Coordinates of N, CA and C in Angstrom, one line a residue:
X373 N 93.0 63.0 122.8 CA 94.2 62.8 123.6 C 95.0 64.1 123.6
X374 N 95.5 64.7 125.1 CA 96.2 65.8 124.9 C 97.6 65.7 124.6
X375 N 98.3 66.4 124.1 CA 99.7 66.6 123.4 C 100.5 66.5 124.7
X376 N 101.4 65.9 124.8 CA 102.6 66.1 125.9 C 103.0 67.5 125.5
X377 N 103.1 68.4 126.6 CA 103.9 69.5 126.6 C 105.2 70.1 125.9
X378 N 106.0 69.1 126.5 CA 106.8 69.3 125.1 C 107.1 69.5 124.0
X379 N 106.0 68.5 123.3 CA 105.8 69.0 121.9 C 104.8 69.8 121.7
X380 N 104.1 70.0 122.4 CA 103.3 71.5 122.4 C 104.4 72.6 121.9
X381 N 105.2 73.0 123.0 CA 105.8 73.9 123.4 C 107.0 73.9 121.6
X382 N 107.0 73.0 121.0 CA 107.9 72.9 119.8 C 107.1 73.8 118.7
X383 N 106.0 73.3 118.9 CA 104.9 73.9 118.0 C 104.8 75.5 118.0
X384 N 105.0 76.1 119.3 CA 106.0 77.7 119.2 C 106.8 78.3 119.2
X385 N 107.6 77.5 119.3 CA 109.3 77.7 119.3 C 110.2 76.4 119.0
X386 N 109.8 76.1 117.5 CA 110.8 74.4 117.2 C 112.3 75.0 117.8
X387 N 112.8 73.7 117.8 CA 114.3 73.9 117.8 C 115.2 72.8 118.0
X388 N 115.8 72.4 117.3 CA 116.7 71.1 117.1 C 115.9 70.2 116.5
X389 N 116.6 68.5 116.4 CA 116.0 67.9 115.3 C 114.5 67.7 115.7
X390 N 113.7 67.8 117.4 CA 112.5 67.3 117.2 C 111.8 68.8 116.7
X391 N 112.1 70.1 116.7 CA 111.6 71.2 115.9 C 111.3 71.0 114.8
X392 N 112.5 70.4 114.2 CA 112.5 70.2 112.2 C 111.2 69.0 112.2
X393 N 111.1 68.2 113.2 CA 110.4 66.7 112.8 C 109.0 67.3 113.1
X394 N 108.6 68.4 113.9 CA 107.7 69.0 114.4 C 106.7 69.7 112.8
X395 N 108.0 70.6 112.6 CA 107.7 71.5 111.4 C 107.4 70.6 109.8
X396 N 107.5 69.8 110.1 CA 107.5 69.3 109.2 C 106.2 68.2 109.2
X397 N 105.8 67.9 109.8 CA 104.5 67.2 110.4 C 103.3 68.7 110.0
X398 N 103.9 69.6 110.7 CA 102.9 70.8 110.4 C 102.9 71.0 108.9
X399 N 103.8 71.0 108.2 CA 103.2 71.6 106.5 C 102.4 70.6 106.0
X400 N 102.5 69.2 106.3 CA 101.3 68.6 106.2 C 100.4 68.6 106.8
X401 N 100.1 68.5 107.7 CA 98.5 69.5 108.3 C 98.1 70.6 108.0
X402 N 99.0 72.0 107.5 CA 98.3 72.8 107.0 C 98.6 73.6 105.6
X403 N 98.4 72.7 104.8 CA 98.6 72.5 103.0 C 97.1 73.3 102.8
X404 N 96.2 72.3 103.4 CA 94.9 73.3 102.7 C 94.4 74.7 103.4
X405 N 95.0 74.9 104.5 CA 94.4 76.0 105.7 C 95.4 77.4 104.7
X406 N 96.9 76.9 104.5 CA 97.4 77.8 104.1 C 97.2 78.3 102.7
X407 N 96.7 77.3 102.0 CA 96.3 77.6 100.3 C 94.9 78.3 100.5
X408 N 93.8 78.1 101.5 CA 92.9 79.0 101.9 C 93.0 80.5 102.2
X409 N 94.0 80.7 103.1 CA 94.3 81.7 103.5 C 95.1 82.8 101.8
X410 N 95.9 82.1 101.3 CA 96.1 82.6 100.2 C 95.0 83.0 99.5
X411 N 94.2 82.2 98.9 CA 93.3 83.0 98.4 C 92.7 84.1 99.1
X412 N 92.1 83.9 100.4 CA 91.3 85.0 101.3 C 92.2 86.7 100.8
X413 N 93.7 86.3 100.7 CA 94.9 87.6 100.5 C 94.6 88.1 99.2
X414 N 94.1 87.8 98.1 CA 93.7 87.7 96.9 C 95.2 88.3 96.3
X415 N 96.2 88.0 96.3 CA 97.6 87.9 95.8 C 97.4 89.0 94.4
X416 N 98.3 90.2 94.2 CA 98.3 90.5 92.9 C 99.9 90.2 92.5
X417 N 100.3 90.0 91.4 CA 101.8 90.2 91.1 C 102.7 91.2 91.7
X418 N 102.3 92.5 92.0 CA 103.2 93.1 92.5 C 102.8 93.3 93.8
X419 N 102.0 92.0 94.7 CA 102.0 92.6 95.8 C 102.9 92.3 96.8
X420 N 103.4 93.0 97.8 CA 104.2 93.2 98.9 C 103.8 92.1 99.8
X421 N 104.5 91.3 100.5 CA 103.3 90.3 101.2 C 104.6 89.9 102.7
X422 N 104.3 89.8 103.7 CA 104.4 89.5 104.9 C 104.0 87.9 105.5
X423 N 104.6 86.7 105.4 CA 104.2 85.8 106.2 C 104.7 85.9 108.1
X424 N 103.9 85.8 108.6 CA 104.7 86.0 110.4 C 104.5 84.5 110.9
X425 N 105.4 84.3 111.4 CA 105.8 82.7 111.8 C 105.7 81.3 110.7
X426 N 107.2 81.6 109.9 CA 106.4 81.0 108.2 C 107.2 79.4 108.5
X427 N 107.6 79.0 109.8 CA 107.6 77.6 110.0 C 108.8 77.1 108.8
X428 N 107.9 76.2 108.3 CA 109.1 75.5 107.0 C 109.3 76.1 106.2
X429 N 108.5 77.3 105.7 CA 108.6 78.3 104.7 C 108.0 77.5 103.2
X430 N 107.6 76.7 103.3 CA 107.0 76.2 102.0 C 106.0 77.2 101.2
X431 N 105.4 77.6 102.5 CA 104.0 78.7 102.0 C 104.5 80.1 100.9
X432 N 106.2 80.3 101.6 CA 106.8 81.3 101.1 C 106.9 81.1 99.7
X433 N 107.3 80.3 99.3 CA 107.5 79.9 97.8 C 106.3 80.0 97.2
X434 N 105.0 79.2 97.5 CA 103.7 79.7 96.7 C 103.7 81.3 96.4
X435 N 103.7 81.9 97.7 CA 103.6 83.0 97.6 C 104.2 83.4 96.1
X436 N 105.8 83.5 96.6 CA 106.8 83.9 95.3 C 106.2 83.8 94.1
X437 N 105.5 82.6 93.8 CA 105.2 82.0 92.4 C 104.1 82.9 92.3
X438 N 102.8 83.7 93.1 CA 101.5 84.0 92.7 C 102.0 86.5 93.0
X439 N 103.3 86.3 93.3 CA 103.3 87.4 93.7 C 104.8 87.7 92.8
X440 N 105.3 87.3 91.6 CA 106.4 87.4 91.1 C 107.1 89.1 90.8
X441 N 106.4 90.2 90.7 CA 106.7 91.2 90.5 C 106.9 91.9 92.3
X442 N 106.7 91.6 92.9 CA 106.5 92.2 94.7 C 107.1 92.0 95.1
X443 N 107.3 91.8 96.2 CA 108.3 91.4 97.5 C 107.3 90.5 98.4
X444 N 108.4 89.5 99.0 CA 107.8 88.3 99.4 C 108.5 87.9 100.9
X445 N 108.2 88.4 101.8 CA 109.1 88.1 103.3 C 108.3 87.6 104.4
X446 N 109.2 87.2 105.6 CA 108.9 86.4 106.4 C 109.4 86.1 107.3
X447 N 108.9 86.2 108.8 CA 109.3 86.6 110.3 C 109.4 84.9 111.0
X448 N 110.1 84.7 111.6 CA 110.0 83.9 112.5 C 110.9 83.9 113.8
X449 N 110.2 83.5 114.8 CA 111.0 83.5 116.1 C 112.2 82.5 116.3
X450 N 111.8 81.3 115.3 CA 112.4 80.3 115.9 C 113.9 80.3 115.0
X451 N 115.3 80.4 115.1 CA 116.0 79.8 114.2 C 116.2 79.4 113.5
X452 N 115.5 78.0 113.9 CA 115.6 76.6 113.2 C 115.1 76.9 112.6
X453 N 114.0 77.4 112.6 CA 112.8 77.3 111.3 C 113.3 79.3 110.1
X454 N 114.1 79.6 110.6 CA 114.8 80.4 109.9 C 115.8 79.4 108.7
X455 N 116.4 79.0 109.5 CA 117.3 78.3 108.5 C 116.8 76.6 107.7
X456 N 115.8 76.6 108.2 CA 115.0 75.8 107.0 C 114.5 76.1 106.0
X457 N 113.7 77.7 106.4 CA 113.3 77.8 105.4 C 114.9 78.3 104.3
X458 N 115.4 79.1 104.9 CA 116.2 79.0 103.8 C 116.9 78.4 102.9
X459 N 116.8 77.0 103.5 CA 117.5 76.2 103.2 C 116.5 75.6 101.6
X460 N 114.8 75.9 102.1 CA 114.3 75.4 101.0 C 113.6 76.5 100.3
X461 N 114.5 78.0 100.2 CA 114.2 78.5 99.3 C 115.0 79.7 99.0
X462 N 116.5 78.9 98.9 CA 117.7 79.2 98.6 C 117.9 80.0 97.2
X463 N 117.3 79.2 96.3 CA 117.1 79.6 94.8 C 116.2 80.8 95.0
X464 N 115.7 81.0 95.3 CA 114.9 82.6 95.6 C 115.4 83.6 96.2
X465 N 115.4 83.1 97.6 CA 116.4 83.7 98.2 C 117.9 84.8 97.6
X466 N 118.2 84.0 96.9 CA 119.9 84.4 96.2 C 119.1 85.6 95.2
X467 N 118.1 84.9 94.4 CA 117.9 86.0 93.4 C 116.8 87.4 94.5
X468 N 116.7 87.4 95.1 CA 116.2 88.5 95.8 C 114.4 88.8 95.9
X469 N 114.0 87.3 95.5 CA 112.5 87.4 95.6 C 111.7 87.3 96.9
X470 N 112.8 86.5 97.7 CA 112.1 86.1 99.3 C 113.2 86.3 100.2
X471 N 112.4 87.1 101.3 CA 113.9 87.6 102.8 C 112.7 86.6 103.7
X472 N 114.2 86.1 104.6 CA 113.4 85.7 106.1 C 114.3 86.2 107.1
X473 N 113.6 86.5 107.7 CA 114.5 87.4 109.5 C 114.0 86.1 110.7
X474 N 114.6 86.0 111.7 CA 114.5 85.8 112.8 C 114.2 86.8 114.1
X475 N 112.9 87.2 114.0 CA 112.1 88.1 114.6 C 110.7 87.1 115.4
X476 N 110.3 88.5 116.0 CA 109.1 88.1 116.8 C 107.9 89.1 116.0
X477 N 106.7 89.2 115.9 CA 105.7 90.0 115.2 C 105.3 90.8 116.3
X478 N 105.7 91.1 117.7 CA 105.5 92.3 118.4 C 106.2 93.3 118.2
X479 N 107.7 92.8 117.3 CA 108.6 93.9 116.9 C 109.2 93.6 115.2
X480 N 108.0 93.9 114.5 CA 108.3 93.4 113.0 C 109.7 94.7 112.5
X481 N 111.0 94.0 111.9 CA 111.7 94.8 111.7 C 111.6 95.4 110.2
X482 N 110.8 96.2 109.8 CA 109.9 96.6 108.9 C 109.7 98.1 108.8
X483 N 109.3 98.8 108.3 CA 109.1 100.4 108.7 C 107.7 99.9 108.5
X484 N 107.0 101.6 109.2 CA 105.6 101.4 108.8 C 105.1 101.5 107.6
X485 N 104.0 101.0 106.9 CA 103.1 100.9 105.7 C 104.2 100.0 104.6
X486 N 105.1 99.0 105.4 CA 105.7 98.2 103.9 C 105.0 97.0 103.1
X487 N 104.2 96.8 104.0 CA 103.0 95.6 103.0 C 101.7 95.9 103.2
X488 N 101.1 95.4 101.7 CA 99.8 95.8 101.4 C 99.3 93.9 101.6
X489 N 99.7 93.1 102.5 CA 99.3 92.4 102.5 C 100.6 91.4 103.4
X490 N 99.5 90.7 104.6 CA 100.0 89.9 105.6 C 99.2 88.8 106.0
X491 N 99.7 87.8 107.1 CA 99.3 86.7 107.1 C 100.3 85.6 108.1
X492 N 99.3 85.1 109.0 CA 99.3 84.2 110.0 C 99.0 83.3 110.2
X493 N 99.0 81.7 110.1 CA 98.5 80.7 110.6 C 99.4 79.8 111.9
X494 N 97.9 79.6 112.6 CA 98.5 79.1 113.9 C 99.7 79.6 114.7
X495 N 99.4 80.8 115.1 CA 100.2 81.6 115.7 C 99.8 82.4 116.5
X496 N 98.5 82.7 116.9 CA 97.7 83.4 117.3 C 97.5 83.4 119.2
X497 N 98.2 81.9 119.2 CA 97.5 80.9 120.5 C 98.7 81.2 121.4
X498 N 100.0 81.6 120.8 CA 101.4 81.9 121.5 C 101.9 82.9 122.0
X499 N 100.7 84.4 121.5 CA 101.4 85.7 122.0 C 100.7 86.2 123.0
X500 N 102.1 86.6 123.9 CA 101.7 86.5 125.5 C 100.7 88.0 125.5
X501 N 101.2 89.1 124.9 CA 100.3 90.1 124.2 C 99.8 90.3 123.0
X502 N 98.4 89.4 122.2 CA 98.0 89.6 121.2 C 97.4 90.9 120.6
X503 N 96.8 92.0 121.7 CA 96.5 93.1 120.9 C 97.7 93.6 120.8
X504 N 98.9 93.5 121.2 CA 101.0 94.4 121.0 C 101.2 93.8 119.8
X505 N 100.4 92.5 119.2 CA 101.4 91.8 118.1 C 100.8 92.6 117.2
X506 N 99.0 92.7 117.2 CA 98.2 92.8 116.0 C 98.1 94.3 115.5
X507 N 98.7 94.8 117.0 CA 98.9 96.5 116.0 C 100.4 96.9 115.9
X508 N 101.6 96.1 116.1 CA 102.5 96.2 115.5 C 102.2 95.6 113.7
X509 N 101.4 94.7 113.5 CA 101.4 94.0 112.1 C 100.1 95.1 111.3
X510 N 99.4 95.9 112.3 CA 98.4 97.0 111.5 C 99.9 98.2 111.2
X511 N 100.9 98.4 112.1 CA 101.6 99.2 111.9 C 102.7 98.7 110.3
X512 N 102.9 97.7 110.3 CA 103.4 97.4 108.6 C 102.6 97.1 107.9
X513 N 101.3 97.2 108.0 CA 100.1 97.2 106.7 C 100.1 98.7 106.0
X514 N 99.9 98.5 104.8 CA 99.7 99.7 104.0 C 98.2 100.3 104.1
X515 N 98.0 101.5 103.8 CA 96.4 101.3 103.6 C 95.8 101.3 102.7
X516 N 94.8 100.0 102.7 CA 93.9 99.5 102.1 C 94.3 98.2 102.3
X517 N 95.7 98.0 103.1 CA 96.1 96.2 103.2 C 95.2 95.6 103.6
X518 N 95.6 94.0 103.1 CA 94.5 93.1 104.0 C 95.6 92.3 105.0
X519 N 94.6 91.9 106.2 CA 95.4 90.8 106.8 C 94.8 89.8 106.8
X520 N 95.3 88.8 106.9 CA 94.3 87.1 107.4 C 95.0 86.6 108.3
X521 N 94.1 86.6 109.5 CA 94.7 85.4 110.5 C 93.9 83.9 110.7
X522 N 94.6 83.2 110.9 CA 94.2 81.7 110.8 C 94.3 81.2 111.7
X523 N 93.2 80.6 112.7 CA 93.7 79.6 114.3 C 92.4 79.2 114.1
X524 N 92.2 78.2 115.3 CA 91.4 77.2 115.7 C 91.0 78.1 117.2
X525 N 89.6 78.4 117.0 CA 88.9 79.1 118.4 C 88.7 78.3 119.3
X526 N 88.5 78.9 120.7 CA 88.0 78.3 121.8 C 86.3 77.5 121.5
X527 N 85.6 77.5 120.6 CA 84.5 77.3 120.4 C 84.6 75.4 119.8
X528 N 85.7 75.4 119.7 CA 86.0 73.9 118.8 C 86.6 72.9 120.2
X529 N 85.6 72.5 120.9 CA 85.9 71.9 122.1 C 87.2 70.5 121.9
X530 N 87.2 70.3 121.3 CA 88.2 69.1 121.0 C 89.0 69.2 121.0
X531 N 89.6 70.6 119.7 CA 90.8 71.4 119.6 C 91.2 71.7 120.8
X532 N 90.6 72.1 121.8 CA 91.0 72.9 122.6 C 91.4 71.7 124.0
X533 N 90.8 70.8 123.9 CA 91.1 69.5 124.5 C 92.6 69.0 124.4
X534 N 93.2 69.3 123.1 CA 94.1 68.3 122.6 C 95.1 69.2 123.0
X535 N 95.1 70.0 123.2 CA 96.6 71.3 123.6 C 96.5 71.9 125.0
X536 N 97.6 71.1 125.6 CA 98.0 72.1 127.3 C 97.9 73.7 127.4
X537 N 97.2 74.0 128.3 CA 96.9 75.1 128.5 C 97.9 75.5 128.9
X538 N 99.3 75.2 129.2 CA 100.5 76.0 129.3 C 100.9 76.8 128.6
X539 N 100.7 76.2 127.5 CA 101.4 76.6 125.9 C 100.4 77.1 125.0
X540 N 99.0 76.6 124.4 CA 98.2 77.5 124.2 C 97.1 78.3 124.8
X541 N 96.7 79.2 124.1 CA 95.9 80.3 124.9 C 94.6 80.5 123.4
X542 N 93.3 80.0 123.6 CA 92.5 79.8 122.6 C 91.7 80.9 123.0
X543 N 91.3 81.3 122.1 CA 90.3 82.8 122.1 C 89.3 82.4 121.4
X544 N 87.9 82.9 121.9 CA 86.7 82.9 121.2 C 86.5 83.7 119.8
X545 N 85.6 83.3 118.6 CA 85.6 84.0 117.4 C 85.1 85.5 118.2
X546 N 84.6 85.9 118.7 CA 84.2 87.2 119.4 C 85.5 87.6 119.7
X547 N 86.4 86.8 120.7 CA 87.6 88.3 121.6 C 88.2 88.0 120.3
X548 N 88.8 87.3 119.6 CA 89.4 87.6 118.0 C 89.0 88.5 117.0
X549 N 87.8 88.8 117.0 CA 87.2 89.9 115.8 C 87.2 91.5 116.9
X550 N 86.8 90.8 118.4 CA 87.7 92.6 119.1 C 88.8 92.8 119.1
X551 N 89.4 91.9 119.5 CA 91.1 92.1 119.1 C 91.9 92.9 117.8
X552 N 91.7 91.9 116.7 CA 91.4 92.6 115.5 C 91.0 94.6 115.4
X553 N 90.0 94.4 115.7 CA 89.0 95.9 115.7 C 90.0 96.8 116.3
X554 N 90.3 96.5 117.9 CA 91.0 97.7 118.6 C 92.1 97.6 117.9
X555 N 93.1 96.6 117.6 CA 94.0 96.8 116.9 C 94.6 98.0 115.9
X556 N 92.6 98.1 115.3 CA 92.6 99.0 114.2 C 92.2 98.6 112.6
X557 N 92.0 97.2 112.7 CA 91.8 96.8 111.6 C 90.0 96.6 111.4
X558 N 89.8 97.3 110.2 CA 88.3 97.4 109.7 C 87.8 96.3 108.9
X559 N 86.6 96.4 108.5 CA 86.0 95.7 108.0 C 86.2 94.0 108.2
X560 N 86.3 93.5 109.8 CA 86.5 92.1 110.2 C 85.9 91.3 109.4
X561 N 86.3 90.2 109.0 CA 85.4 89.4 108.2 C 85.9 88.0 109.0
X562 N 84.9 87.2 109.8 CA 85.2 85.6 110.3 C 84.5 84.7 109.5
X563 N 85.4 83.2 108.7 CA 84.7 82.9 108.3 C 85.4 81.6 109.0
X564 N 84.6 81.0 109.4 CA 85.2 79.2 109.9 C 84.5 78.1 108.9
X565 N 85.4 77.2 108.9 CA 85.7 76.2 107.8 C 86.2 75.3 108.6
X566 N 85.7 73.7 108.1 CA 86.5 72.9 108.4 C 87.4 72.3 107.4
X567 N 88.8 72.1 108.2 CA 89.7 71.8 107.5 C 90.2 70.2 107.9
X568 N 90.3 69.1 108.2 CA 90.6 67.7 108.2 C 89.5 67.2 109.5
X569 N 90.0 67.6 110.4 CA 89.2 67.0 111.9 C 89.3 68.0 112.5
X570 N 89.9 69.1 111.9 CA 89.4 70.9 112.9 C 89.0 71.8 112.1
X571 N 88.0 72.6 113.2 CA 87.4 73.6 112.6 C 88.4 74.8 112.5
X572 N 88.4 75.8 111.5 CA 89.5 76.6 111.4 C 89.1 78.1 111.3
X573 N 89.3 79.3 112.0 CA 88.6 80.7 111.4 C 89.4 81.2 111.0
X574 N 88.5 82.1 109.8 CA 89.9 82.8 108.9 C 89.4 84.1 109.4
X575 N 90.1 84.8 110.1 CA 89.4 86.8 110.1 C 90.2 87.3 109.2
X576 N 89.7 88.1 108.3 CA 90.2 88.8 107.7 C 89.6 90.4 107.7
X577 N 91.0 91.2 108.3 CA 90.4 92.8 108.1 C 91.4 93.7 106.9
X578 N 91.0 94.8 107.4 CA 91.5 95.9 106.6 C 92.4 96.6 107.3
X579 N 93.1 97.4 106.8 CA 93.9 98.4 107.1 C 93.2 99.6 107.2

């Protein structure tokens, strides 16, 4: 069954209470996609780390916990979901372990080479230019950074069924590992996995 539009369209830009009731539906659906992707990052204590569109920000706090000596930040477009997450990670926040901005990832407000490590889930399907986003986020990778990006490809016919083509835009594992590449990022690595009732790819490159 496809999604009414609407709530499509929340799923990229929450905002007011059906954003929060949206965002919040999502960190239960993606508990295991994001604990995957964490690992793929291979986290050290002092590493520097980038979430881009961090939604409820729950993920931000794991981070915190597996990255305690680093810096731990996080971009999002949406407001609301700015001020949620800070809301639920206030205690960190204050002590200086996690920043969130209200930004877009085609214009990370960042210098170049500040993270040796970044990360996206389901965000991939919303930018109107994906190779503008993915070499602005190679431009705040350090070198030898890793990135991991996380979506549901055009190859998962169902997935792709259930979301208005208004709002998302599904890419094949192929134009995703070119995209990646011209970007600039080496050594692509796709691995798809299923996660509840969708299949999920994780690419992961280099800096």
């Amino acid at each position: 069954m496809r999604r009414p539009e609407f709530i499509a369209r929340q799923a990229g830009h929450p905002t007011g209470i059906l954003g929060r009731l949206v965002a919040r539906i999502m960190a239960m659906e993606t508990v295991t996609i994001n604990r995957r992707v964490l690992e793929l990052l291979d986290l050290e204590a002092g590493s520097r780390v980038l979430e881009i569109g961090f939604g409820h920000g729950r993920t931000l706090a794991r981070v915190a916990e597996l990255a305690p000596k680093g810096l731990v930040a996080g971009i999002d477009i949406s407001a609301e979901m700015v001020q949620m997450a800070r809301r639920h990670n206030r205690n960190s926040i204050a002590k200086g372990l996690i920043e969130v901005k209200c930004a877009s990832s085609d214009r990370i407000p960042y210098p170049d080479e500040s993270f040796d490590r970044a990360y996206a889930v389901h965000t991939f399907y919303f930018w109107d230019d994906p190779l503008g986003h993915l070499r602005e986020i190679y431009r705040i990778a350090r070198v030898g950074g890793r990135f991991v990006l996380a979506f549901g490809a055009k190859e998962d016919e169902h997935a792709v069924a259930a979301f208005p083509e208004s709002v998302y835009h599904f890419y094949s594992i192929d134009e995703a590992q070119h995209l990646l590449s011209k970007a600039g990022f080496g050594n692509v690595r796709m691995v798809c996995e299923t996660h509840g009732s969708r299949d999920i790819v994780f690419a992961a490159g280099h800096r």
